[in-house]
Coordinates of C-alpha atoms in Angstrom, one line a residue:
X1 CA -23.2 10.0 2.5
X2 CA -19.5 8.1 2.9
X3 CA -18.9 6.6 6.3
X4 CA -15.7 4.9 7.5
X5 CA -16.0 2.4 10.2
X6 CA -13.7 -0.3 11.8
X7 CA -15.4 -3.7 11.6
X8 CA -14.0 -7.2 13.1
X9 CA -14.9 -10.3 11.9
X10 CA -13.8 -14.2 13.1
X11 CA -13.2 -17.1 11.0
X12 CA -16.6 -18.3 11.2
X13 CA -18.4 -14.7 10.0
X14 CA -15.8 -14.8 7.5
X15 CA -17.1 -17.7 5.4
X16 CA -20.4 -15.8 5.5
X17 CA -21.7 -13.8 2.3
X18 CA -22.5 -10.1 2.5
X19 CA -20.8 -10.0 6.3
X20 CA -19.6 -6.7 5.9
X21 CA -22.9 -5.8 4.9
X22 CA -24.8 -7.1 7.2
X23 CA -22.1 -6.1 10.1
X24 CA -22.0 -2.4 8.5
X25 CA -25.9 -2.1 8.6
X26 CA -26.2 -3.2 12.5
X27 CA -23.4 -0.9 13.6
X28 CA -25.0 1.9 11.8
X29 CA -28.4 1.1 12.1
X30 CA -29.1 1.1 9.1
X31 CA -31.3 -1.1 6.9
X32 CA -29.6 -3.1 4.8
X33 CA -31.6 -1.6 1.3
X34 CA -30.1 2.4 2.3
X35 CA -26.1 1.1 1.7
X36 CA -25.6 1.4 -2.3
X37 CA -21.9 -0.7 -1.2
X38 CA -19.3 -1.3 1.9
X39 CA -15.7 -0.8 -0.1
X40 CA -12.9 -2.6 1.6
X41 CA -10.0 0.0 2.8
X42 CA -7.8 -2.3 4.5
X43 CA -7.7 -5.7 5.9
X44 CA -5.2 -7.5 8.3
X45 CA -5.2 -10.3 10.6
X46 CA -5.0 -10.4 14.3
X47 CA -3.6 -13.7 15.1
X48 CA -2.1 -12.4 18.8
X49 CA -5.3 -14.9 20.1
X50 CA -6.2 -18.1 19.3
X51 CA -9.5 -16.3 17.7
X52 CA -8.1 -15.1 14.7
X53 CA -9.8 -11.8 13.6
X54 CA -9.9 -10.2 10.1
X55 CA -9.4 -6.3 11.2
X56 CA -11.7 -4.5 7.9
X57 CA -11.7 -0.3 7.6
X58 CA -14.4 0.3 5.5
X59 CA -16.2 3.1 3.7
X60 CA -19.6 2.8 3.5
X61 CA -21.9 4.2 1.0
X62 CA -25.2 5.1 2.0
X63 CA -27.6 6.0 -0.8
X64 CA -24.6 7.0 -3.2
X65 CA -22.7 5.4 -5.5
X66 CA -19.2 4.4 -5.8
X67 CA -16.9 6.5 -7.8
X68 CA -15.7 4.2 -10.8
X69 CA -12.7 6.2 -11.1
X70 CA -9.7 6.9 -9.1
X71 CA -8.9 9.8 -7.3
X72 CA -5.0 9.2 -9.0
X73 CA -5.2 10.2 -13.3
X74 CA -1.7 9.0 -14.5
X75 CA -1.8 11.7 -17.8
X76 CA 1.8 11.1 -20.2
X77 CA 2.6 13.2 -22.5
X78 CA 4.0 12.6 -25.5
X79 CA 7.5 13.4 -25.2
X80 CA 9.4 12.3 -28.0
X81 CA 10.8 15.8 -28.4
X82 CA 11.2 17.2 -25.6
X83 CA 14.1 17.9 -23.4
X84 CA 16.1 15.1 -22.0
X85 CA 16.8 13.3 -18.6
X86 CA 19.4 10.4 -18.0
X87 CA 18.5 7.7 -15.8
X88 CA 20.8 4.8 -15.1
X89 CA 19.3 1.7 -13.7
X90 CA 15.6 0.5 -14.4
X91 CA 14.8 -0.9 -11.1
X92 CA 12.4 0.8 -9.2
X93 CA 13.3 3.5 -8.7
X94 CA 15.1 4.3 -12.4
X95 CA 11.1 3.3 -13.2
X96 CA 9.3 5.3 -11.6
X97 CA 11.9 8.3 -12.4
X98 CA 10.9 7.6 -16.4
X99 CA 7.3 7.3 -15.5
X100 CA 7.5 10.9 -13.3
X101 CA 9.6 12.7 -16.4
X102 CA 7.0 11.8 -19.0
X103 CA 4.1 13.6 -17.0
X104 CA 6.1 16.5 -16.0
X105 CA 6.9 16.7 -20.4
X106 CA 10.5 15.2 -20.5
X107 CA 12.2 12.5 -21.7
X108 CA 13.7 10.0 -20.4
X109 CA 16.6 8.3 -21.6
X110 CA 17.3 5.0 -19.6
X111 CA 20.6 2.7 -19.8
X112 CA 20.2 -0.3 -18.2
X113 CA 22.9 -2.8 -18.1
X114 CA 20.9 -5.9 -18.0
X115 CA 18.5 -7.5 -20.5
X116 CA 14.7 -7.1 -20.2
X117 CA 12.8 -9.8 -18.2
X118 CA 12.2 -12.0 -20.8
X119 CA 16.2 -12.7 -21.3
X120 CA 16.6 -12.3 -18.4
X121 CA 14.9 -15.7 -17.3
X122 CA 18.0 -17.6 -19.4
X123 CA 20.6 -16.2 -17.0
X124 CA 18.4 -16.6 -13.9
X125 CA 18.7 -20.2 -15.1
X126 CA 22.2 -20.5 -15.5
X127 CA 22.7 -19.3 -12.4
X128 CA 20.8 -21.8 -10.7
X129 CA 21.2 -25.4 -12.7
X130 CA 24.9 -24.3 -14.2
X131 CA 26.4 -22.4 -11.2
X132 CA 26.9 -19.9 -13.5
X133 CA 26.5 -15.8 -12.6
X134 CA 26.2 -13.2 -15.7
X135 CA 27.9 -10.1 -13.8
X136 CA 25.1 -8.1 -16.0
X137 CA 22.1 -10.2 -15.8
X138 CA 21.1 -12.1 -12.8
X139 CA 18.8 -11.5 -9.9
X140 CA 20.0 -8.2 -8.9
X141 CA 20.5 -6.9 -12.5
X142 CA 18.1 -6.2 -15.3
X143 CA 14.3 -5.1 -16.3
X144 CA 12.8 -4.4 -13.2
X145 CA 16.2 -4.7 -11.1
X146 CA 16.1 -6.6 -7.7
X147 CA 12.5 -6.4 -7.4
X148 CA 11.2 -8.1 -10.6
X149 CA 12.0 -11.5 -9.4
X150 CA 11.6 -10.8 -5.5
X151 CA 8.7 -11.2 -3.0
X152 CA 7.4 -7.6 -4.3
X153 CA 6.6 -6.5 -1.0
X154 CA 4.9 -3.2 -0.9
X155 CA 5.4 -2.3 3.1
X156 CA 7.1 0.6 3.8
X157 CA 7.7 2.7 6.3
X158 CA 8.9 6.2 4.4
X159 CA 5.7 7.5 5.0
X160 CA 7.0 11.0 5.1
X161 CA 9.0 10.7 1.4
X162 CA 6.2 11.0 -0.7
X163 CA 2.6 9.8 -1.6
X164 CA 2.6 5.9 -0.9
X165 CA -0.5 5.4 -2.2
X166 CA 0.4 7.3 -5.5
X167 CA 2.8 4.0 -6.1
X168 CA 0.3 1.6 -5.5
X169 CA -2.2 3.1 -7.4
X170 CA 0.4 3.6 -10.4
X171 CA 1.2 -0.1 -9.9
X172 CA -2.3 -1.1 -10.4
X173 CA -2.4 1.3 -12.9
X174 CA 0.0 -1.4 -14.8
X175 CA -1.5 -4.4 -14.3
X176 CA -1.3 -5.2 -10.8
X177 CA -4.2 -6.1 -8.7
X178 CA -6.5 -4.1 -6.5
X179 CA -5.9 -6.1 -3.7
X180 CA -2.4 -4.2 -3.2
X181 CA -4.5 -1.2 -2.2
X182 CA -6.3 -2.8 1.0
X183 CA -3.4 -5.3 2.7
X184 CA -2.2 -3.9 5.3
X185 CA 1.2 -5.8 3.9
X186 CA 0.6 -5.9 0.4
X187 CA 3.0 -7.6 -2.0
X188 CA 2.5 -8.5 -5.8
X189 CA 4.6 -12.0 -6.0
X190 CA 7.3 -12.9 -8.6
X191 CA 5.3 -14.6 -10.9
X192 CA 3.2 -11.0 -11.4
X193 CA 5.8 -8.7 -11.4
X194 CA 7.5 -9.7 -14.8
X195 CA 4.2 -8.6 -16.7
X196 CA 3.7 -5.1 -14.8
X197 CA 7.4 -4.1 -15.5
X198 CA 6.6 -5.5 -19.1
X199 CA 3.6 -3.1 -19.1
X200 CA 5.3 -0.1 -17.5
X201 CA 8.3 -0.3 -20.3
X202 CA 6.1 -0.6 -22.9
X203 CA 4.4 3.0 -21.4
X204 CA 7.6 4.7 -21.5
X205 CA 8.0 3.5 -25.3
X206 CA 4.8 4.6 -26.3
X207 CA 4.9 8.2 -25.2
X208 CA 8.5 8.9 -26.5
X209 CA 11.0 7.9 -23.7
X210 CA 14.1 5.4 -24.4
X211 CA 15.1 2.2 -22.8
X212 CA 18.5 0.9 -23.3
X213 CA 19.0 -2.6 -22.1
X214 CA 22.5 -4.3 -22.3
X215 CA 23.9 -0.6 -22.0
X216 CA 26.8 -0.4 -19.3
X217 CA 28.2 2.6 -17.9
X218 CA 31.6 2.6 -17.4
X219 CA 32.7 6.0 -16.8
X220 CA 31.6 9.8 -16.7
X221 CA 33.2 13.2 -17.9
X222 CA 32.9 16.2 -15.3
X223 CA 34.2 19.4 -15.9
X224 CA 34.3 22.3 -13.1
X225 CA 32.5 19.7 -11.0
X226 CA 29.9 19.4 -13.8
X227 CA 28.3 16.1 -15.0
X228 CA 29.0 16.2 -19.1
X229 CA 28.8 13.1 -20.5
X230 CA 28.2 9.5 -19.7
X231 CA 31.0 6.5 -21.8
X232 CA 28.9 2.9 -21.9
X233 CA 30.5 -0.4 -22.2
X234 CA 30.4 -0.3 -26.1
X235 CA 32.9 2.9 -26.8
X236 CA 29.7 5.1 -27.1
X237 CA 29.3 8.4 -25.3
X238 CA 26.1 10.4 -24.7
X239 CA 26.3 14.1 -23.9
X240 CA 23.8 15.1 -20.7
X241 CA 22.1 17.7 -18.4
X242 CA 20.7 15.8 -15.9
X243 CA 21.5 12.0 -14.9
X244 CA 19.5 10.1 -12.1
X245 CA 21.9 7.6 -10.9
X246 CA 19.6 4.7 -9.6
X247 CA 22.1 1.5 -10.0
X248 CA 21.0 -0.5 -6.4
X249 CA 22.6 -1.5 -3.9
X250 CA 25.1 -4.2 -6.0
X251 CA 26.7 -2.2 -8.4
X252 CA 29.5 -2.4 -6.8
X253 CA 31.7 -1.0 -10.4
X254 CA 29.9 2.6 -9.8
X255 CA 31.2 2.8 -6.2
X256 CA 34.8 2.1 -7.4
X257 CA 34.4 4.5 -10.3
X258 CA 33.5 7.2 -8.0
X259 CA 35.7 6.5 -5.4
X260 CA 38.5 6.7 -8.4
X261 CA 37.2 9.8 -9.5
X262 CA 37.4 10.9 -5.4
X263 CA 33.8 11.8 -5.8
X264 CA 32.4 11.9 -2.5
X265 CA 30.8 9.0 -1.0
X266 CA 30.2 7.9 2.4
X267 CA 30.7 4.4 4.4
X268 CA 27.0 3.9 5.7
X269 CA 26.1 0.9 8.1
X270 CA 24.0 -1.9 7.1
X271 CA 22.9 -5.2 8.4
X272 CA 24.6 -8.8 7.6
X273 CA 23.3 -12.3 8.3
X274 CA 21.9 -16.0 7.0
X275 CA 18.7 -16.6 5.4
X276 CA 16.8 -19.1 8.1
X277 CA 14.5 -21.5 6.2
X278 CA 11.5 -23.8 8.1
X279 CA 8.7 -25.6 6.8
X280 CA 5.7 -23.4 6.4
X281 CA 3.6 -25.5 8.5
X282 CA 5.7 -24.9 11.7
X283 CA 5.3 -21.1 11.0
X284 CA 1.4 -21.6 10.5
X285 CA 1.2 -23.1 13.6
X286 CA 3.0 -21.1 15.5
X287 CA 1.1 -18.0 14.0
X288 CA -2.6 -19.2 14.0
X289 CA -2.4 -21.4 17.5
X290 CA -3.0 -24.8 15.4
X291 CA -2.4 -27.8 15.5
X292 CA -1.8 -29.7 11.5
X293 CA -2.8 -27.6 8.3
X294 CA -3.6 -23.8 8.7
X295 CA -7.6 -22.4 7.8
X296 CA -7.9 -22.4 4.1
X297 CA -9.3 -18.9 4.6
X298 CA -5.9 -17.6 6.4
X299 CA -2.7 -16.9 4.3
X300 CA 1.0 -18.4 5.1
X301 CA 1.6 -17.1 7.9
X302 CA 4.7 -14.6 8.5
X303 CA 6.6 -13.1 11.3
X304 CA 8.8 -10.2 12.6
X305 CA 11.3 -10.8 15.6
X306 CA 13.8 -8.8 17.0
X307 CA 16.2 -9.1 19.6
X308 CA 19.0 -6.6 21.3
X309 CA 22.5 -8.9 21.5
X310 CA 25.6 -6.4 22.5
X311 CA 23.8 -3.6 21.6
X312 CA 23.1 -4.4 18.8
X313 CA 19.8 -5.3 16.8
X314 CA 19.4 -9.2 15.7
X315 CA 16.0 -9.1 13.4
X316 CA 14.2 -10.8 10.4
X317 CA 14.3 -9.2 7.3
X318 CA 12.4 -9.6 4.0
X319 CA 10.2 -12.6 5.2
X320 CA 9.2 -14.6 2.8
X321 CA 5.8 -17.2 4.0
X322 CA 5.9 -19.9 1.5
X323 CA 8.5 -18.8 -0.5
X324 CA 11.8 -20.0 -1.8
X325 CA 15.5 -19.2 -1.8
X326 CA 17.6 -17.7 -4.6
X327 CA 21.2 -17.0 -5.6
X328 CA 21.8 -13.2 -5.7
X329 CA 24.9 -12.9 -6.2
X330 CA 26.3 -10.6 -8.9
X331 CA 29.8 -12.5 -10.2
X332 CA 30.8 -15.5 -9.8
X333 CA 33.3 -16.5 -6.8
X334 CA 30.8 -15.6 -4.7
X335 CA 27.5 -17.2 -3.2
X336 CA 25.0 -14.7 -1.7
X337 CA 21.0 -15.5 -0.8
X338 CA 17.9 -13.9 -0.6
X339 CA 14.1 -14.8 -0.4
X340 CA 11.1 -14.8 -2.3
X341 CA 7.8 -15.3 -2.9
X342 CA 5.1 -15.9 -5.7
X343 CA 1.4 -14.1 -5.3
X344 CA -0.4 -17.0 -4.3
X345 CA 2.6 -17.5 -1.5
X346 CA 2.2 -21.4 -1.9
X347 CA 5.7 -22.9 -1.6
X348 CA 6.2 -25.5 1.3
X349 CA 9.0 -23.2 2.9
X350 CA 9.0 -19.8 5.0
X351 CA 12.2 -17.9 5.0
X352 CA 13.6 -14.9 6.1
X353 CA 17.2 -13.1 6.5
X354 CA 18.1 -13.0 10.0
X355 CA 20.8 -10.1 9.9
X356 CA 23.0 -8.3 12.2
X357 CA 23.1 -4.4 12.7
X358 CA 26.4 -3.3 11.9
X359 CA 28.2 0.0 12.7
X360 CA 30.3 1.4 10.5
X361 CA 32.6 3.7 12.9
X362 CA 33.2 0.7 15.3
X363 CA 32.8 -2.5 13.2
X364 CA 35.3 -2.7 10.2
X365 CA 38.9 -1.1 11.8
X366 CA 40.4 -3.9 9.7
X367 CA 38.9 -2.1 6.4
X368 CA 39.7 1.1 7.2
X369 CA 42.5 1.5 4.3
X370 CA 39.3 0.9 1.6
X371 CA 37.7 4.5 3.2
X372 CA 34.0 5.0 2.2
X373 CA 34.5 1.3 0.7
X374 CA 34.9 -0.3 3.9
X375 CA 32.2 -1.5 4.5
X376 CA 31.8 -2.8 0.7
X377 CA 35.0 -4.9 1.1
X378 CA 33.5 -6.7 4.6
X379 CA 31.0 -7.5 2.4
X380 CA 33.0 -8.9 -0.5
X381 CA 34.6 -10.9 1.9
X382 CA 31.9 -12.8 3.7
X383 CA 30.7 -13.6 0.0
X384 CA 33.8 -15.3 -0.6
X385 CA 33.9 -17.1 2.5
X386 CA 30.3 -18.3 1.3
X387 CA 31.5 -19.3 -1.8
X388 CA 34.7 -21.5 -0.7
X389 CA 32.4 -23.0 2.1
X390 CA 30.1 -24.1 -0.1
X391 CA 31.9 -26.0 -2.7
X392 CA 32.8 -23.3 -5.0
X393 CA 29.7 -23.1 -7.0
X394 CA 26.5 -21.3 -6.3
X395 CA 25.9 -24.1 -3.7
X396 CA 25.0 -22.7 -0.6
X397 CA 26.9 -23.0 2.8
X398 CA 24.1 -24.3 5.2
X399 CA 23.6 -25.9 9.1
X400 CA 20.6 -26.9 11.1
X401 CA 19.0 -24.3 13.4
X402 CA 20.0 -25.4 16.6
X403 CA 23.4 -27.4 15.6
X404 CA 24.9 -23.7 14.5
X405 CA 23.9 -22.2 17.5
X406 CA 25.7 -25.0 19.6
X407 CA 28.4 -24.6 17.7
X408 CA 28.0 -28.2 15.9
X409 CA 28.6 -29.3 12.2
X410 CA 25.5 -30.9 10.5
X411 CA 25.4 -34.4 9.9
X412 CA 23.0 -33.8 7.1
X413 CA 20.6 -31.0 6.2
X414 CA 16.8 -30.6 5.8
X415 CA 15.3 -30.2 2.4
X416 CA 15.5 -27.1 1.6
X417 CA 14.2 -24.7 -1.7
X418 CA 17.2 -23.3 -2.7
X419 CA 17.3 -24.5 -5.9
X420 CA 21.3 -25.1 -6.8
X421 CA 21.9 -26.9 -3.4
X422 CA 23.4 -27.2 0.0
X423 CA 26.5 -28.3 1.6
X424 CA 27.0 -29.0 4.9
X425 CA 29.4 -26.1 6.6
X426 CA 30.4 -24.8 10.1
X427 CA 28.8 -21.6 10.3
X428 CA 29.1 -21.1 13.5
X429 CA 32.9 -20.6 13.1
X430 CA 33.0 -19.5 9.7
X431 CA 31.0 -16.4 10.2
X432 CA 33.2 -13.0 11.8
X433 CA 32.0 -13.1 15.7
X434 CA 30.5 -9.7 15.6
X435 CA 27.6 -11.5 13.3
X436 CA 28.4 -15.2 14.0
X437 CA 28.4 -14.7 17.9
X438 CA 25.0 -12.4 18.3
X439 CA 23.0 -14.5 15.6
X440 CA 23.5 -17.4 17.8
X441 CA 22.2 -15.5 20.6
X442 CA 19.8 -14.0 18.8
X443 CA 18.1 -17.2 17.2
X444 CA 17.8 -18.6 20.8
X445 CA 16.0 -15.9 22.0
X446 CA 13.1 -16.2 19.2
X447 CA 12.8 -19.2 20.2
X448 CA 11.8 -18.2 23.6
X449 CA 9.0 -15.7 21.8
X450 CA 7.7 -18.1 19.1
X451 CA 7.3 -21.4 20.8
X452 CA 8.8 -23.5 18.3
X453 CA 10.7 -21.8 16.1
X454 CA 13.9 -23.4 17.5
X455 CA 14.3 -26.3 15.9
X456 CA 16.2 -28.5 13.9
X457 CA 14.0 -29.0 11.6
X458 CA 15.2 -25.5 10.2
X459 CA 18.2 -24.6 8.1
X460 CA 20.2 -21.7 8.1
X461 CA 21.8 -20.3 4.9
X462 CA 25.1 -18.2 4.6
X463 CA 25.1 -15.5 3.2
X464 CA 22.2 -12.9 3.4
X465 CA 24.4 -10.2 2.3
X466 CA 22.8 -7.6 0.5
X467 CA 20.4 -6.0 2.9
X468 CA 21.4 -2.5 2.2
X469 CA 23.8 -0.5 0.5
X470 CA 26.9 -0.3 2.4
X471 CA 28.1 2.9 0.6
X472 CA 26.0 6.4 0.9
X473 CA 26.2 8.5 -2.2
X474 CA 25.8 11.9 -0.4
X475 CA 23.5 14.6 -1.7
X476 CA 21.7 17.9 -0.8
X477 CA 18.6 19.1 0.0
X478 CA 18.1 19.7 -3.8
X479 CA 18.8 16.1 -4.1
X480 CA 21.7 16.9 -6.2
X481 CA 25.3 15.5 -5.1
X482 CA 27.2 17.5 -2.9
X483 CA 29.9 18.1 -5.1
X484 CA 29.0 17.5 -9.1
X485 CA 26.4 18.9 -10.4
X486 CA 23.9 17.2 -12.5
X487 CA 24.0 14.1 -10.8
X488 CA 21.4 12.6 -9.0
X489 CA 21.8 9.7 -6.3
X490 CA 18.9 7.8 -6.0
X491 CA 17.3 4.9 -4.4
X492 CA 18.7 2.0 -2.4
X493 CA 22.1 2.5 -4.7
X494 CA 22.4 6.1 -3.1
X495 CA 21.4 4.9 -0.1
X496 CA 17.9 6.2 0.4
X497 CA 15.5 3.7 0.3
X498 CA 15.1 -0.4 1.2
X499 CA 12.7 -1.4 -0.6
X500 CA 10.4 -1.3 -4.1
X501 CA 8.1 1.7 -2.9
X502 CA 10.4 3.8 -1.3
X503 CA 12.9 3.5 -4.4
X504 CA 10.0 4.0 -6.6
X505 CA 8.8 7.3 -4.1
X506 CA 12.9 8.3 -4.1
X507 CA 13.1 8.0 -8.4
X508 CA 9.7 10.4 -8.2
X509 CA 11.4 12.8 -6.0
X510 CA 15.1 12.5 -8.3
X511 CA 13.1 13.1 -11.4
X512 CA 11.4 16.4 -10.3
X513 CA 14.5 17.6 -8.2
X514 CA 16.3 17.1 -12.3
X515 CA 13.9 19.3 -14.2
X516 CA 13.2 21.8 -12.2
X517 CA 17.0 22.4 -12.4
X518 CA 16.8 22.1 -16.2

C-alpha cells in the first residue's frame, strides 16, 4: 500500500535523522518497521512566519517497495534513415523538438548558428573582459541557447501545454539531478547545465539525428505559400518538408527576413525594465525574519513582488538569490542585462529584473511606421541608450536604489557582480517615462511590502531588455503558420513560451504537429 500525506517540519525537526519517518509513522499510526520508505514528492519553504517550515508531500510505502524505475521510458530510435525534419535553433525548445522526432522515428536536422558550449565559453569571455559581442555566439546564442548559461529555472506555469513532468524527468534523464523533481521551484544552475546539453547532443548523434553548429540561416524559398528550401550563411541550400523555427526571442535577423518576405507576424506586448541587484544577506533577512547570516539549512532566499502603477503591472522577473549579472546582448552597440545563478546559488548578490508591462496598441505610437516590428525597434532603442550611457562598452548604465527613484545621480555605486563594470548614469531621466516613471513608483512601493528592500545599499542596472519576444509569429491550431506551410513557430521566438520548460513542452508539441503532417 502507497499513501500520500502532507507533513510539516521546523528548523529544529529538520536537523533530525529519519524525521519523515518518524513524523509519517505517528500520523499514520503506524510502526515504524511496516514503512519499506517515505519518498519525497515535493518540498518548499514557508517563510511567511518567523517559524520557518519545510512543507513535504510524501508517498509512503507501507510493506512494498519502491519502484526502481520511472514511470517516463525515453525509447530513441535509430533514425539515421528515416524521413527528415528541420529545426532551427538548439535552445530549448529546438532540443527538445530533436529529442521528440527521434522517438516518434524521424530525423532531425538541426542548424544552429552558434558554436557548442564548449566554444562558446571563449566568446562569453570576450564579451565580458574585452567588451566585445560575437553577433553569433554570446549569451543568447549557441548550444543550449539562452538557457545554457542562465539560472535554469524550471517553474512554469503552462501547465495546460503539455506534460511538465515529462521535461523534468527527460532532464534528469540527461544528467540532471533528482532533486529537480521535488522543488516546488526547481532550477539546475549554470554551472550544470553545460554538461546536460552536452549529454542531450551527444543522444541526438547517437541515434542518427544532425547538429549543425556555426550554420546561419539567412533566407528561405516559398513557393505557392510553401516552405521549399532553407539558404545558410555559407551559400549552401538544403531542400525541406517540415522546418521548426525555434530561434528565441533575440534573433532579431529572422523577424526582418520575414517581415521582408511580408510573412505575417504580429507586434505582441512584452515587459521592459532594470535588473535590481542587493546583497544576498539583506534578502535573507528580509525572507527568514533574521537578524546576520541565514540557517545553513535554508537556501538564498528569493522573492516575487508586484505592484499596479497606471494600470499597469511593475513585477520582478527571473530572480536570481545569489546569483550574478551578465551581458546579453546580441551585437555590439548595445548593452543589455540579465541574471543568473549557479546550482549551489552561492554568490554574495540577489538580483532580479524589475520590468514594466507594456502595451502594444497604446505604448509605441512613435513606432508605428516599423508595423509588427514596433515594438522590436523600442527595444533597439533603449539598448542603445544603454550602451551610450554606459561608456560605450559592455559597461553597464547603473544608480543606487533610492537615488534613481528620487530622481538623483550617484555619487558612486555599490559593488556589484556584473562582471565588465558600472558607470554611474541618470536613469531616472534616461529611461522613456512610461517605464522610467512607474519603476520609480513601483520600487517604493516594495519597499513598503519587504521591510528593507529600499535601500541604497542596492543598485539598479539598465537594461533588462529581453523579457519576451516583442514579435508574435502567428500560427494555427495545427501549429503550422497561418500562411506558409511547412513552417513551424515555436518557442519563446514565436512567442509561445517564457521560459526553459515551456519552450522545451512548445518544441515537443512543434515536432509532433510536423510529422503528423509528413
Amino acid at each position: 500500500m502507497v499513501k500520500e500525506i502532507q507533513l510539516r517540519v521546523n528548523l529544529i525537526e529538520e536537523r533530525k535523522e529519519n524525521i519523515l519517518l518518524y513524523k509519517a509513522s505517528k500520523q499514520l499510526s503506524l510502526d515504524k518497521s511496516e514503512i519499506s520508505a517515505v519518498k519525497v514528492l515535493r518540498k518548499s519553504i514557508d517563510a511567511r512566519k518567523k517559524d520557518i517550515i519545510f512543507n513535504y508531500k510524501v508517498a509512503v510505502y507501507i510493506n512494498e517497495k519502491v519502484p526502481e524505475k520511472s514511470d517516463y521510458i525515453f525509447e530513441y530510435k535509430d533514425v539515421s534513415n528515416a524521413k527528415e525534419v528541420h529545426i532551427i535553433g538548439f535552445g530549448p525548445a529546438g532540443m527538445y523538438a530533436a529529442l521528440r522526432c527521434i522517438e516518434l522515428g524521424y530525423k532531425p536536422i538541426v542548424l544552429e548558428r552558434g558554436k557548442n558550449v564548449q566554444d562558446r565559453r571563449r566568446d562569453l569571455k570576450a564579451i565580458n573582459q574585452d567588451h566585445f559581442v560575437n553577433e553569433d555566439s554570446n549569451y543568447c546564442f549557441g548550444e543550449g541557447g539562452a538557457g545554457t548559461y542562465s539560472d535554469g529555472k524550471l517553474y512554469t506555469r503552462s501547465l495546460k501545454r503539455g506534460d511538465v513532468r515529462r521535461i523534468f524527468e527527460n532532464l534528469v534523464f540527461h544528467g540532471a539531478t533528482e532533486q529537480i523533481l521535488v522543488d516546488a521551484h526547481p532550477h539546475i544552475g549554470t554551472n550544470k547545465l553545460p554538461k546536460i546539453i552536452e549529454n542531450v547532443r551527444e543522444n541526438i548523434l547517437k541515434y542518427g539525428g544532425e547538429i549543425h553548429f556555426e550554420t546561419r540561416v539567412t533566407d528561405f524559398t516559398i513557393k505557392n505559400n510553401k516552405l521549399q528550401a532553407i539558404h545558410l550563411k555559407n551559400g549552401k541550400e538544403m531542400a525541406v518538408n517540415s522546418v521548426i523555427l525555434a530561434t528565441g526571442h533575440s534573433a532579431r535577423d529572422i523577424y526582418e527576413l520575414l517581415h521582408k518576405k511580408e510573412i505575417a507576424l504580429k507586434a505582441k506586448s512584452f515587459a521592459m525594465g532594470v535588473r535590481v541587484e542587493h546583497p544576498q544577506e539583506i534578502i535573507d533577512q528580509i525572507q527568514y525574519h533574521c537578524s546576520g547570516e541565514r540557517d545553513e539549512l535554508l537556501p538564498a532566499a528569493a522573492y516575487s513582488l508586484v505592484h499596479q502603477v497606471n494600470n499597469r503591472g511593475v513585477y520582478s522577473f527571473c530572480m536570481c538569490p545569489g546569483g550574478f549579472i551578465v551581458p546579453a546582448a546580441t551585437a555590439n552597440g548595445e548593452v543589455v542585462v540579465n541574471g543568473m545563478s549557479p546550482s549551489r546559488r552561492n554568490n554574495r548578490f540577489a538580483n532580479s529584473g524589475i520590468v514594466v508591462e507594456l502595451d502594444i496598441d497604446k505604448d509605441f505610437k512613435k513606432y508605428e511606421q516599423f508595423g509588427p516590428l514596433k515594438g522590436l525597434e523600442f527595444q533597439k532603442d533603449l539598448e542603445k541608450i544603454a550602451f551610450f550611457a554606459g561608456g560605450r562598452t559592455q559597461t553597464a548604465p547603473a544608480q543606487r536604489l533610492v537615488d534613481f527613484v528620487d530622481g538623483r545621480l550617484s555619487n558612486d555605486l555599490n559593488d556589484c557582480s556584473y562582471q565588465p563594470g558600472l558607470k554611474s548614469a541618470p536613469l531616472h531621466s534616461l529611461l522613456p517615462k512610461i517605464i522610467g516613471g512607474r519603476l520609480r513608483k513601483g520600487f517604493a512601493a516594495f519597499g513598503q511590502k519587504m521591510h528593507g528592500y529600499y535601500t541604497n545599499e542596492a543598485n539598479i542596472i539598465g537594461v533588462e531588455s529581453r523579457t519576451s519576444s516583442p514579435v508574435n509569429i502567428p500560427r494555427k491550431e495545427s501549429l503550422e503558420h497561418t500562411e506558409i506551410e511547412g513552417l513551424y513557430p515555436c518557442g519563446e521566438g514565436g512567442g509561445y513560451a517564457g521560459g526553459i520548460v515551456s519552450a522545451a513542452m512548445d518544441g515537443e508539441r512543434c515536432a509532433e504537429a510536423a510529422i503528423a503532417k509528413l
